[in-house]
Amino acid sequence: MSRFDTLAPQWDTNPVRAALGTGVADAMRREVPFAPDWRIMDFGAGTGLVTLRLLDSVAEVVAVDCSTGMLDVLDDKLSAAGLTQVTTHRVDLTRAAWDGEPVDAVVSSMTLHHIADVPALLARLVGAVKPGGWLALADLDAEDGSFHGPDVDDVHHQGFQRETMAAWLRAAGCGEVRVADAHRVTRPDVHGIPRTYGVFVAVGRR
Ligand SMILES: C[S@@+](CC[C@H](N)C(=O)[O-])C[C@H]1O[C@@H](n2cnc3c(N)ncnc32)[C@H](O)[C@@H]1O
């Protein structure tokens, strides 16, 4: 059982996470020309805080996550709302390539800092996108480790330098690469001191 399986039942009760989902989805809509007939993937979709906020802009979202618990929460929300435009897939894309149909865009929020080898994962995500399709990746700006604290063992990056993420997207074969402000998270750090952390969205086109 992963840490996210344990956190899943309470995940949506934190208003900071809900505001982050709204801020990231709004930033993605500003940066990517989503269209009503698009099928997109949300990599690391979790309980769907970004997935559900993008649903008005596209036809269908493939919600990919390796945490059964997080996707169980999303499945419950989809059933309760009668939503059929989202399908959930319990897959770890660091271990297996996406074997479904290519999508019009891959989005992801706050997941890449949990991935050890981000360039390898980006190559896999680009491979899941149709030629001409888009990637929109939101994550923390480089921070001092106080966002998660020292006791969390599934964090591989203390945020990212924006130039590094842009270079990785270019190396993975993307053009039209840019990085924009997405949101600012204000919350207590591990010592209880209020802190503000920047969140960017890095965009590229296959
Ligand atoms: C911080 S949560 C973010 C969830 C959601 N995007 C949000 O903004 O609320 C990170 C998510 O990434 C998922 N994740 C981490 N590593 C993954 C991997 N290798 N493959 C698929 N999902 C992964 C976790 O299970 C978790 O649900």
PDB file of C-alpha atoms and ligand atoms in Angstrom:
ATOM      1  CA  MET A   1       0.000   0.000   0.000  1.00  0.00           C
ATOM      2  CA  SER A   2       1.431   3.393  -0.993  1.00  0.00           C
ATOM      3  CA  ARG A   3       1.332   6.594   1.078  1.00  0.00           C
ATOM      4  CA  PHE A   4      -1.225   7.918  -1.420  1.00  0.00           C
ATOM      5  CA  ASP A   5      -3.504   4.892  -0.825  1.00  0.00           C
ATOM      6  CA  THR A   6      -3.520   5.860   2.861  1.00  0.00           C
ATOM      7  CA  LEU A   7      -4.039   9.584   2.203  1.00  0.00           C
ATOM      8  CA  ALA A   8      -6.745   9.054  -0.437  1.00  0.00           C
ATOM      9  CA  PRO A   9      -9.929   9.104   1.723  1.00  0.00           C
ATOM     10  CA  GLN A  10      -8.992  12.539   3.188  1.00  0.00           C
ATOM     11  CA  TRP A  11      -7.269  13.999   0.109  1.00  0.00           C
ATOM     12  CA  ASP A  12     -10.134  16.219  -1.048  1.00  0.00           C
ATOM     13  CA  THR A  13     -10.902  17.613   2.419  1.00  0.00           C
ATOM     14  CA  ASN A  14      -7.869  19.948   2.238  1.00  0.00           C
ATOM     15  CA  PRO A  15      -9.006  23.276   0.671  1.00  0.00           C
ATOM     16  CA  VAL A  16      -5.408  24.122  -0.280  1.00  0.00           C
ATOM     17  CA  ARG A  17      -5.409  21.125  -2.644  1.00  0.00           C
ATOM     18  CA  ALA A  18      -8.770  22.109  -4.147  1.00  0.00           C
ATOM     19  CA  ALA A  19      -7.498  25.658  -4.810  1.00  0.00           C
ATOM     20  CA  LEU A  20      -4.336  24.219  -6.339  1.00  0.00           C
ATOM     21  CA  GLY A  21      -6.395  22.018  -8.673  1.00  0.00           C
ATOM     22  CA  THR A  22      -8.415  25.044  -9.794  1.00  0.00           C
ATOM     23  CA  GLY A  23      -5.302  27.205 -10.275  1.00  0.00           C
ATOM     24  CA  VAL A  24      -3.477  24.538 -12.268  1.00  0.00           C
ATOM     25  CA  ALA A  25      -6.482  23.712 -14.474  1.00  0.00           C
ATOM     26  CA  ASP A  26      -7.014  27.438 -15.198  1.00  0.00           C
ATOM     27  CA  ALA A  27      -3.319  27.848 -16.088  1.00  0.00           C
ATOM     28  CA  MET A  28      -3.441  24.795 -18.386  1.00  0.00           C
ATOM     29  CA  ARG A  29      -6.502  26.231 -20.138  1.00  0.00           C
ATOM     30  CA  ARG A  30      -4.615  29.511 -20.705  1.00  0.00           C
ATOM     31  CA  GLU A  31      -1.607  27.698 -22.203  1.00  0.00           C
ATOM     32  CA  VAL A  32      -3.103  24.800 -24.204  1.00  0.00           C
ATOM     33  CA  PRO A  33      -5.785  25.120 -26.941  1.00  0.00           C
ATOM     34  CA  PHE A  34      -8.018  22.330 -25.573  1.00  0.00           C
ATOM     35  CA  ALA A  35     -10.854  21.431 -27.964  1.00  0.00           C
ATOM     36  CA  PRO A  36     -14.268  19.831 -27.296  1.00  0.00           C
ATOM     37  CA  ASP A  37     -13.373  16.683 -29.265  1.00  0.00           C
ATOM     38  CA  TRP A  38     -10.055  16.025 -27.481  1.00  0.00           C
ATOM     39  CA  ARG A  39      -9.182  12.922 -25.487  1.00  0.00           C
ATOM     40  CA  ILE A  40      -6.500  13.752 -22.924  1.00  0.00           C
ATOM     41  CA  MET A  41      -4.537  11.871 -20.271  1.00  0.00           C
ATOM     42  CA  ASP A  42      -4.055  13.144 -16.707  1.00  0.00           C
ATOM     43  CA  PHE A  43      -0.877  11.422 -15.488  1.00  0.00           C
ATOM     44  CA  GLY A  44      -0.923  11.071 -11.689  1.00  0.00           C
ATOM     45  CA  ALA A  45      -4.572  12.095 -11.678  1.00  0.00           C
ATOM     46  CA  GLY A  46      -5.094  11.154  -8.036  1.00  0.00           C
ATOM     47  CA  THR A  47      -8.638  11.892  -6.913  1.00  0.00           C
ATOM     48  CA  GLY A  48      -9.235  13.948 -10.064  1.00  0.00           C
ATOM     49  CA  LEU A  49      -8.826  17.490  -8.730  1.00  0.00           C
ATOM     50  CA  VAL A  50      -7.424  18.612 -12.109  1.00  0.00           C
ATOM     51  CA  THR A  51      -9.165  15.946 -14.245  1.00  0.00           C
ATOM     52  CA  LEU A  52     -12.641  17.088 -13.222  1.00  0.00           C
ATOM     53  CA  ARG A  53     -11.801  20.778 -13.652  1.00  0.00           C
ATOM     54  CA  LEU A  54     -10.686  20.189 -17.278  1.00  0.00           C
ATOM     55  CA  LEU A  55     -13.705  18.097 -18.217  1.00  0.00           C
ATOM     56  CA  ASP A  56     -15.640  21.106 -19.587  1.00  0.00           C
ATOM     57  CA  SER A  57     -12.834  21.774 -22.103  1.00  0.00           C
ATOM     58  CA  VAL A  58     -12.438  18.310 -23.683  1.00  0.00           C
ATOM     59  CA  ALA A  59     -14.461  15.226 -24.636  1.00  0.00           C
ATOM     60  CA  GLU A  60     -12.750  12.635 -22.474  1.00  0.00           C
ATOM     61  CA  VAL A  61     -10.040  12.267 -19.817  1.00  0.00           C
ATOM     62  CA  VAL A  62      -7.995   9.121 -19.236  1.00  0.00           C
ATOM     63  CA  ALA A  63      -7.030   9.316 -15.548  1.00  0.00           C
ATOM     64  CA  VAL A  64      -3.786   7.388 -14.966  1.00  0.00           C
ATOM     65  CA  ASP A  65      -2.412   6.718 -11.495  1.00  0.00           C
ATOM     66  CA  CYS A  66      -0.555   3.900  -9.735  1.00  0.00           C
ATOM     67  CA  SER A  67      -2.507   4.399  -6.481  1.00  0.00           C
ATOM     68  CA  THR A  68      -5.598   2.222  -6.308  1.00  0.00           C
ATOM     69  CA  GLY A  69      -6.839   4.229  -3.323  1.00  0.00           C
ATOM     70  CA  MET A  70      -6.649   7.596  -5.100  1.00  0.00           C
ATOM     71  CA  LEU A  71      -8.443   6.254  -8.202  1.00  0.00           C
ATOM     72  CA  ASP A  72     -11.063   4.522  -6.022  1.00  0.00           C
ATOM     73  CA  VAL A  73     -11.974   7.980  -4.659  1.00  0.00           C
ATOM     74  CA  LEU A  74     -12.160   9.345  -8.204  1.00  0.00           C
ATOM     75  CA  ASP A  75     -14.319   6.381  -9.316  1.00  0.00           C
ATOM     76  CA  ASP A  76     -16.733   7.088  -6.431  1.00  0.00           C
ATOM     77  CA  LYS A  77     -16.968  10.753  -7.481  1.00  0.00           C
ATOM     78  CA  LEU A  78     -17.592   9.776 -11.121  1.00  0.00           C
ATOM     79  CA  SER A  79     -20.326   7.318 -10.120  1.00  0.00           C
ATOM     80  CA  ALA A  80     -21.992   9.822  -7.775  1.00  0.00           C
ATOM     81  CA  ALA A  81     -22.033  12.505 -10.493  1.00  0.00           C
ATOM     82  CA  GLY A  82     -22.975  10.103 -13.306  1.00  0.00           C
ATOM     83  CA  LEU A  83     -19.898  11.133 -15.314  1.00  0.00           C
ATOM     84  CA  THR A  84     -18.871   8.735 -18.068  1.00  0.00           C
ATOM     85  CA  GLN A  85     -16.264  10.914 -19.847  1.00  0.00           C
ATOM     86  CA  VAL A  86     -13.480   9.870 -17.448  1.00  0.00           C
ATOM     87  CA  THR A  87     -11.895   6.417 -17.405  1.00  0.00           C
ATOM     88  CA  THR A  88      -9.464   5.405 -14.663  1.00  0.00           C
ATOM     89  CA  HIS A  89      -6.351   3.324 -15.337  1.00  0.00           C
ATOM     90  CA  ARG A  90      -4.227   1.878 -12.527  1.00  0.00           C
ATOM     91  CA  VAL A  91      -0.814   1.970 -14.201  1.00  0.00           C
ATOM     92  CA  ASP A  92       2.725   2.965 -13.186  1.00  0.00           C
ATOM     93  CA  LEU A  93       4.095   4.573 -16.345  1.00  0.00           C
ATOM     94  CA  THR A  94       7.657   4.390 -15.009  1.00  0.00           C
ATOM     95  CA  ARG A  95       7.381   0.596 -15.346  1.00  0.00           C
ATOM     96  CA  ALA A  96       5.300   0.166 -18.495  1.00  0.00           C
ATOM     97  CA  ALA A  97       4.694   2.188 -21.638  1.00  0.00           C
ATOM     98  CA  TRP A  98       1.195   3.529 -22.332  1.00  0.00           C
ATOM     99  CA  ASP A  99      -0.433   0.877 -24.509  1.00  0.00           C
ATOM    100  CA  GLY A 100      -3.683   2.704 -25.200  1.00  0.00           C
ATOM    101  CA  GLU A 101      -4.558   4.943 -28.138  1.00  0.00           C
ATOM    102  CA  PRO A 102      -2.438   8.125 -28.398  1.00  0.00           C
ATOM    103  CA  VAL A 103      -4.109  11.161 -26.824  1.00  0.00           C
ATOM    104  CA  ASP A 104      -4.415  14.792 -27.889  1.00  0.00           C
ATOM    105  CA  ALA A 105      -2.643  16.009 -24.741  1.00  0.00           C
ATOM    106  CA  VAL A 106      -1.061  14.742 -21.545  1.00  0.00           C
ATOM    107  CA  VAL A 107      -1.517  16.886 -18.457  1.00  0.00           C
ATOM    108  CA  SER A 108      -0.035  16.259 -15.031  1.00  0.00           C
ATOM    109  CA  SER A 109      -0.098  18.119 -11.735  1.00  0.00           C
ATOM    110  CA  MET A 110       2.202  17.720  -8.718  1.00  0.00           C
ATOM    111  CA  THR A 111       3.311  14.233  -9.774  1.00  0.00           C
ATOM    112  CA  LEU A 112       6.708  14.663 -11.460  1.00  0.00           C
ATOM    113  CA  HIS A 113       8.509  15.365  -8.159  1.00  0.00           C
ATOM    114  CA  HIS A 114       7.557  11.783  -7.217  1.00  0.00           C
ATOM    115  CA  ILE A 115       9.341  10.395 -10.309  1.00  0.00           C
ATOM    116  CA  ALA A 116      13.046   9.552  -9.993  1.00  0.00           C
ATOM    117  CA  ASP A 117      13.959   9.640 -13.703  1.00  0.00           C
ATOM    118  CA  VAL A 118      11.870  12.476 -15.131  1.00  0.00           C
ATOM    119  CA  PRO A 119      13.537  12.581 -18.597  1.00  0.00           C
ATOM    120  CA  ALA A 120      12.759   8.853 -19.103  1.00  0.00           C
ATOM    121  CA  LEU A 121       9.152   9.416 -18.023  1.00  0.00           C
ATOM    122  CA  LEU A 122       8.823  12.453 -20.322  1.00  0.00           C
ATOM    123  CA  ALA A 123       9.951  10.331 -23.285  1.00  0.00           C
ATOM    124  CA  ARG A 124       7.174   7.902 -22.397  1.00  0.00           C
ATOM    125  CA  LEU A 125       4.563  10.674 -22.031  1.00  0.00           C
ATOM    126  CA  VAL A 126       5.576  12.213 -25.382  1.00  0.00           C
ATOM    127  CA  GLY A 127       5.134   8.743 -26.892  1.00  0.00           C
ATOM    128  CA  ALA A 128       1.549   8.688 -25.599  1.00  0.00           C
ATOM    129  CA  VAL A 129       0.692  11.935 -27.438  1.00  0.00           C
ATOM    130  CA  LYS A 130      -0.365  12.205 -31.081  1.00  0.00           C
ATOM    131  CA  PRO A 131       2.017  14.116 -33.372  1.00  0.00           C
ATOM    132  CA  GLY A 132       1.086  17.789 -32.925  1.00  0.00           C
ATOM    133  CA  GLY A 133      -0.398  17.076 -29.483  1.00  0.00           C
ATOM    134  CA  TRP A 134       0.481  18.844 -26.249  1.00  0.00           C
ATOM    135  CA  LEU A 135       2.023  18.238 -22.835  1.00  0.00           C
ATOM    136  CA  ALA A 136       1.176  20.492 -19.868  1.00  0.00           C
ATOM    137  CA  LEU A 137       3.108  19.609 -16.717  1.00  0.00           C
ATOM    138  CA  ALA A 138       2.508  21.488 -13.471  1.00  0.00           C
ATOM    139  CA  ASP A 139       4.824  21.097 -10.514  1.00  0.00           C
ATOM    140  CA  LEU A 140       6.605  22.915  -7.717  1.00  0.00           C
ATOM    141  CA  ASP A 141       9.277  25.492  -8.345  1.00  0.00           C
ATOM    142  CA  ALA A 142      12.584  24.520  -6.738  1.00  0.00           C
ATOM    143  CA  GLU A 143      12.134  24.646  -2.943  1.00  0.00           C
ATOM    144  CA  ASP A 144      14.226  23.875   0.135  1.00  0.00           C
ATOM    145  CA  GLY A 145      12.607  20.544   1.027  1.00  0.00           C
ATOM    146  CA  SER A 146      10.163  22.059   3.511  1.00  0.00           C
ATOM    147  CA  PHE A 147       7.121  21.337   1.306  1.00  0.00           C
ATOM    148  CA  HIS A 148       7.110  17.633   2.197  1.00  0.00           C
ATOM    149  CA  GLY A 149       9.663  17.509   5.012  1.00  0.00           C
ATOM    150  CA  PRO A 150      12.343  14.865   5.544  1.00  0.00           C
ATOM    151  CA  ASP A 151      10.090  11.931   6.504  1.00  0.00           C
ATOM    152  CA  VAL A 152       8.429  11.406   3.105  1.00  0.00           C
ATOM    153  CA  ASP A 153      10.256   8.763   1.109  1.00  0.00           C
ATOM    154  CA  ASP A 154       8.397   9.019  -2.197  1.00  0.00           C
ATOM    155  CA  VAL A 155       9.721  12.487  -3.079  1.00  0.00           C
ATOM    156  CA  HIS A 156      12.623  12.487  -5.552  1.00  0.00           C
ATOM    157  CA  HIS A 157      12.859  16.236  -6.322  1.00  0.00           C
ATOM    158  CA  GLN A 158      12.528  19.348  -4.170  1.00  0.00           C
ATOM    159  CA  GLY A 159      10.635  21.039  -6.991  1.00  0.00           C
ATOM    160  CA  PHE A 160      12.335  21.896 -10.281  1.00  0.00           C
ATOM    161  CA  GLN A 161      14.202  24.745 -11.927  1.00  0.00           C
ATOM    162  CA  ARG A 162      11.942  25.914 -14.765  1.00  0.00           C
ATOM    163  CA  GLU A 163      14.863  25.955 -17.254  1.00  0.00           C
ATOM    164  CA  THR A 164      15.601  22.307 -16.414  1.00  0.00           C
ATOM    165  CA  MET A 165      12.033  21.221 -17.097  1.00  0.00           C
ATOM    166  CA  ALA A 166      12.010  23.183 -20.379  1.00  0.00           C
ATOM    167  CA  ALA A 167      15.299  21.556 -21.445  1.00  0.00           C
ATOM    168  CA  TRP A 168      13.931  18.090 -20.603  1.00  0.00           C
ATOM    169  CA  LEU A 169      10.812  18.744 -22.717  1.00  0.00           C
ATOM    170  CA  ARG A 170      12.973  19.825 -25.679  1.00  0.00           C
ATOM    171  CA  ALA A 171      15.206  16.766 -25.238  1.00  0.00           C
ATOM    172  CA  ALA A 172      12.080  14.569 -25.286  1.00  0.00           C
ATOM    173  CA  GLY A 173      11.244  15.970 -28.725  1.00  0.00           C
ATOM    174  CA  CYS A 174       8.863  18.824 -27.897  1.00  0.00           C
ATOM    175  CA  GLY A 175       8.741  22.206 -29.617  1.00  0.00           C
ATOM    176  CA  GLU A 176       6.902  25.412 -28.670  1.00  0.00           C
ATOM    177  CA  VAL A 177       8.215  24.885 -25.124  1.00  0.00           C
ATOM    178  CA  ARG A 178       7.378  27.519 -22.520  1.00  0.00           C
ATOM    179  CA  VAL A 179       6.923  27.694 -18.755  1.00  0.00           C
ATOM    180  CA  ALA A 180       4.303  29.895 -17.066  1.00  0.00           C
ATOM    181  CA  ASP A 181       3.161  30.672 -13.526  1.00  0.00           C
ATOM    182  CA  ALA A 182       0.279  28.378 -12.546  1.00  0.00           C
ATOM    183  CA  HIS A 183      -0.459  28.943  -8.854  1.00  0.00           C
ATOM    184  CA  ARG A 184       0.979  29.828  -5.452  1.00  0.00           C
ATOM    185  CA  VAL A 185       0.428  27.405  -2.573  1.00  0.00           C
ATOM    186  CA  THR A 186       0.376  29.038   0.866  1.00  0.00           C
ATOM    187  CA  ARG A 187       0.322  26.623   3.759  1.00  0.00           C
ATOM    188  CA  PRO A 188       2.276  25.784   6.922  1.00  0.00           C
ATOM    189  CA  ASP A 189       5.582  24.040   6.316  1.00  0.00           C
ATOM    190  CA  VAL A 190       6.655  21.005   8.358  1.00  0.00           C
ATOM    191  CA  HIS A 191       7.508  23.363  11.280  1.00  0.00           C
ATOM    192  CA  GLY A 192       4.052  24.991  11.193  1.00  0.00           C
ATOM    193  CA  ILE A 193       5.415  28.240   9.703  1.00  0.00           C
ATOM    194  CA  PRO A 194       3.240  29.645   6.874  1.00  0.00           C
ATOM    195  CA  ARG A 195       5.136  29.416   3.578  1.00  0.00           C
ATOM    196  CA  THR A 196       4.349  30.151  -0.050  1.00  0.00           C
ATOM    197  CA  TYR A 197       5.508  27.791  -2.807  1.00  0.00           C
ATOM    198  CA  GLY A 198       5.394  28.590  -6.536  1.00  0.00           C
ATOM    199  CA  VAL A 199       3.822  26.178  -9.000  1.00  0.00           C
ATOM    200  CA  PHE A 200       4.609  26.380 -12.736  1.00  0.00           C
ATOM    201  CA  VAL A 201       3.107  24.780 -15.799  1.00  0.00           C
ATOM    202  CA  ALA A 202       5.593  23.666 -18.450  1.00  0.00           C
ATOM    203  CA  VAL A 203       4.078  23.283 -21.911  1.00  0.00           C
ATOM    204  CA  GLY A 204       5.426  21.624 -25.034  1.00  0.00           C
ATOM    205  CA  ARG A 205       4.102  20.311 -28.335  1.00  0.00           C
ATOM    206  CA  ARG A 206       5.087  17.039 -29.929  1.00  0.00           C
TER     207      ARG A 206
HETATM  208  C1  LIG B   1       0.646  14.786  -5.128  1.00  0.00           C
HETATM  209  S1  LIG B   1      -0.455  13.634  -5.865  1.00  0.00           S
HETATM  210  C2  LIG B   1      -1.272  14.701  -7.040  1.00  0.00           C
HETATM  211  C3  LIG B   1      -2.603  14.159  -7.449  1.00  0.00           C
HETATM  212  C4  LIG B   1      -3.420  15.082  -8.361  1.00  0.00           C
HETATM  213  N1  LIG B   1      -2.724  15.323  -9.618  1.00  0.00           N
HETATM  214  C5  LIG B   1      -3.726  16.389  -7.656  1.00  0.00           C
HETATM  215  O1  LIG B   1      -3.261  17.425  -8.124  1.00  0.00           O
HETATM  216  O2  LIG B   1      -4.446  16.365  -6.650  1.00  0.00           O
HETATM  217  C6  LIG B   1       0.617  12.654  -6.884  1.00  0.00           C
HETATM  218  C7  LIG B   1      -0.092  11.485  -7.565  1.00  0.00           C
HETATM  219  O3  LIG B   1       0.818  10.864  -8.461  1.00  0.00           O
HETATM  220  C8  LIG B   1       0.646   9.475  -8.395  1.00  0.00           C
HETATM  221  N2  LIG B   1       1.895   8.845  -8.881  1.00  0.00           N
HETATM  222  C9  LIG B   1       3.119   8.927  -8.333  1.00  0.00           C
HETATM  223  N3  LIG B   1       4.001   8.203  -9.046  1.00  0.00           N
HETATM  224  C10 LIG B   1       3.296   7.656 -10.082  1.00  0.00           C
HETATM  225  C11 LIG B   1       3.640   6.789 -11.172  1.00  0.00           C
HETATM  226  N4  LIG B   1       4.891   6.342 -11.339  1.00  0.00           N
HETATM  227  N5  LIG B   1       2.676   6.415 -12.044  1.00  0.00           N
HETATM  228  C12 LIG B   1       1.388   6.854 -11.883  1.00  0.00           C
HETATM  229  N6  LIG B   1       1.016   7.672 -10.863  1.00  0.00           N
HETATM  230  C13 LIG B   1       1.949   8.076  -9.981  1.00  0.00           C
HETATM  231  C14 LIG B   1       0.362   9.211  -6.923  1.00  0.00           C
HETATM  232  O4  LIG B   1      -0.240   7.957  -6.709  1.00  0.00           O
HETATM  233  C15 LIG B   1      -0.536  10.399  -6.592  1.00  0.00           C
HETATM  234  O5  LIG B   1      -1.896  10.101  -6.812  1.00  0.00           O
END
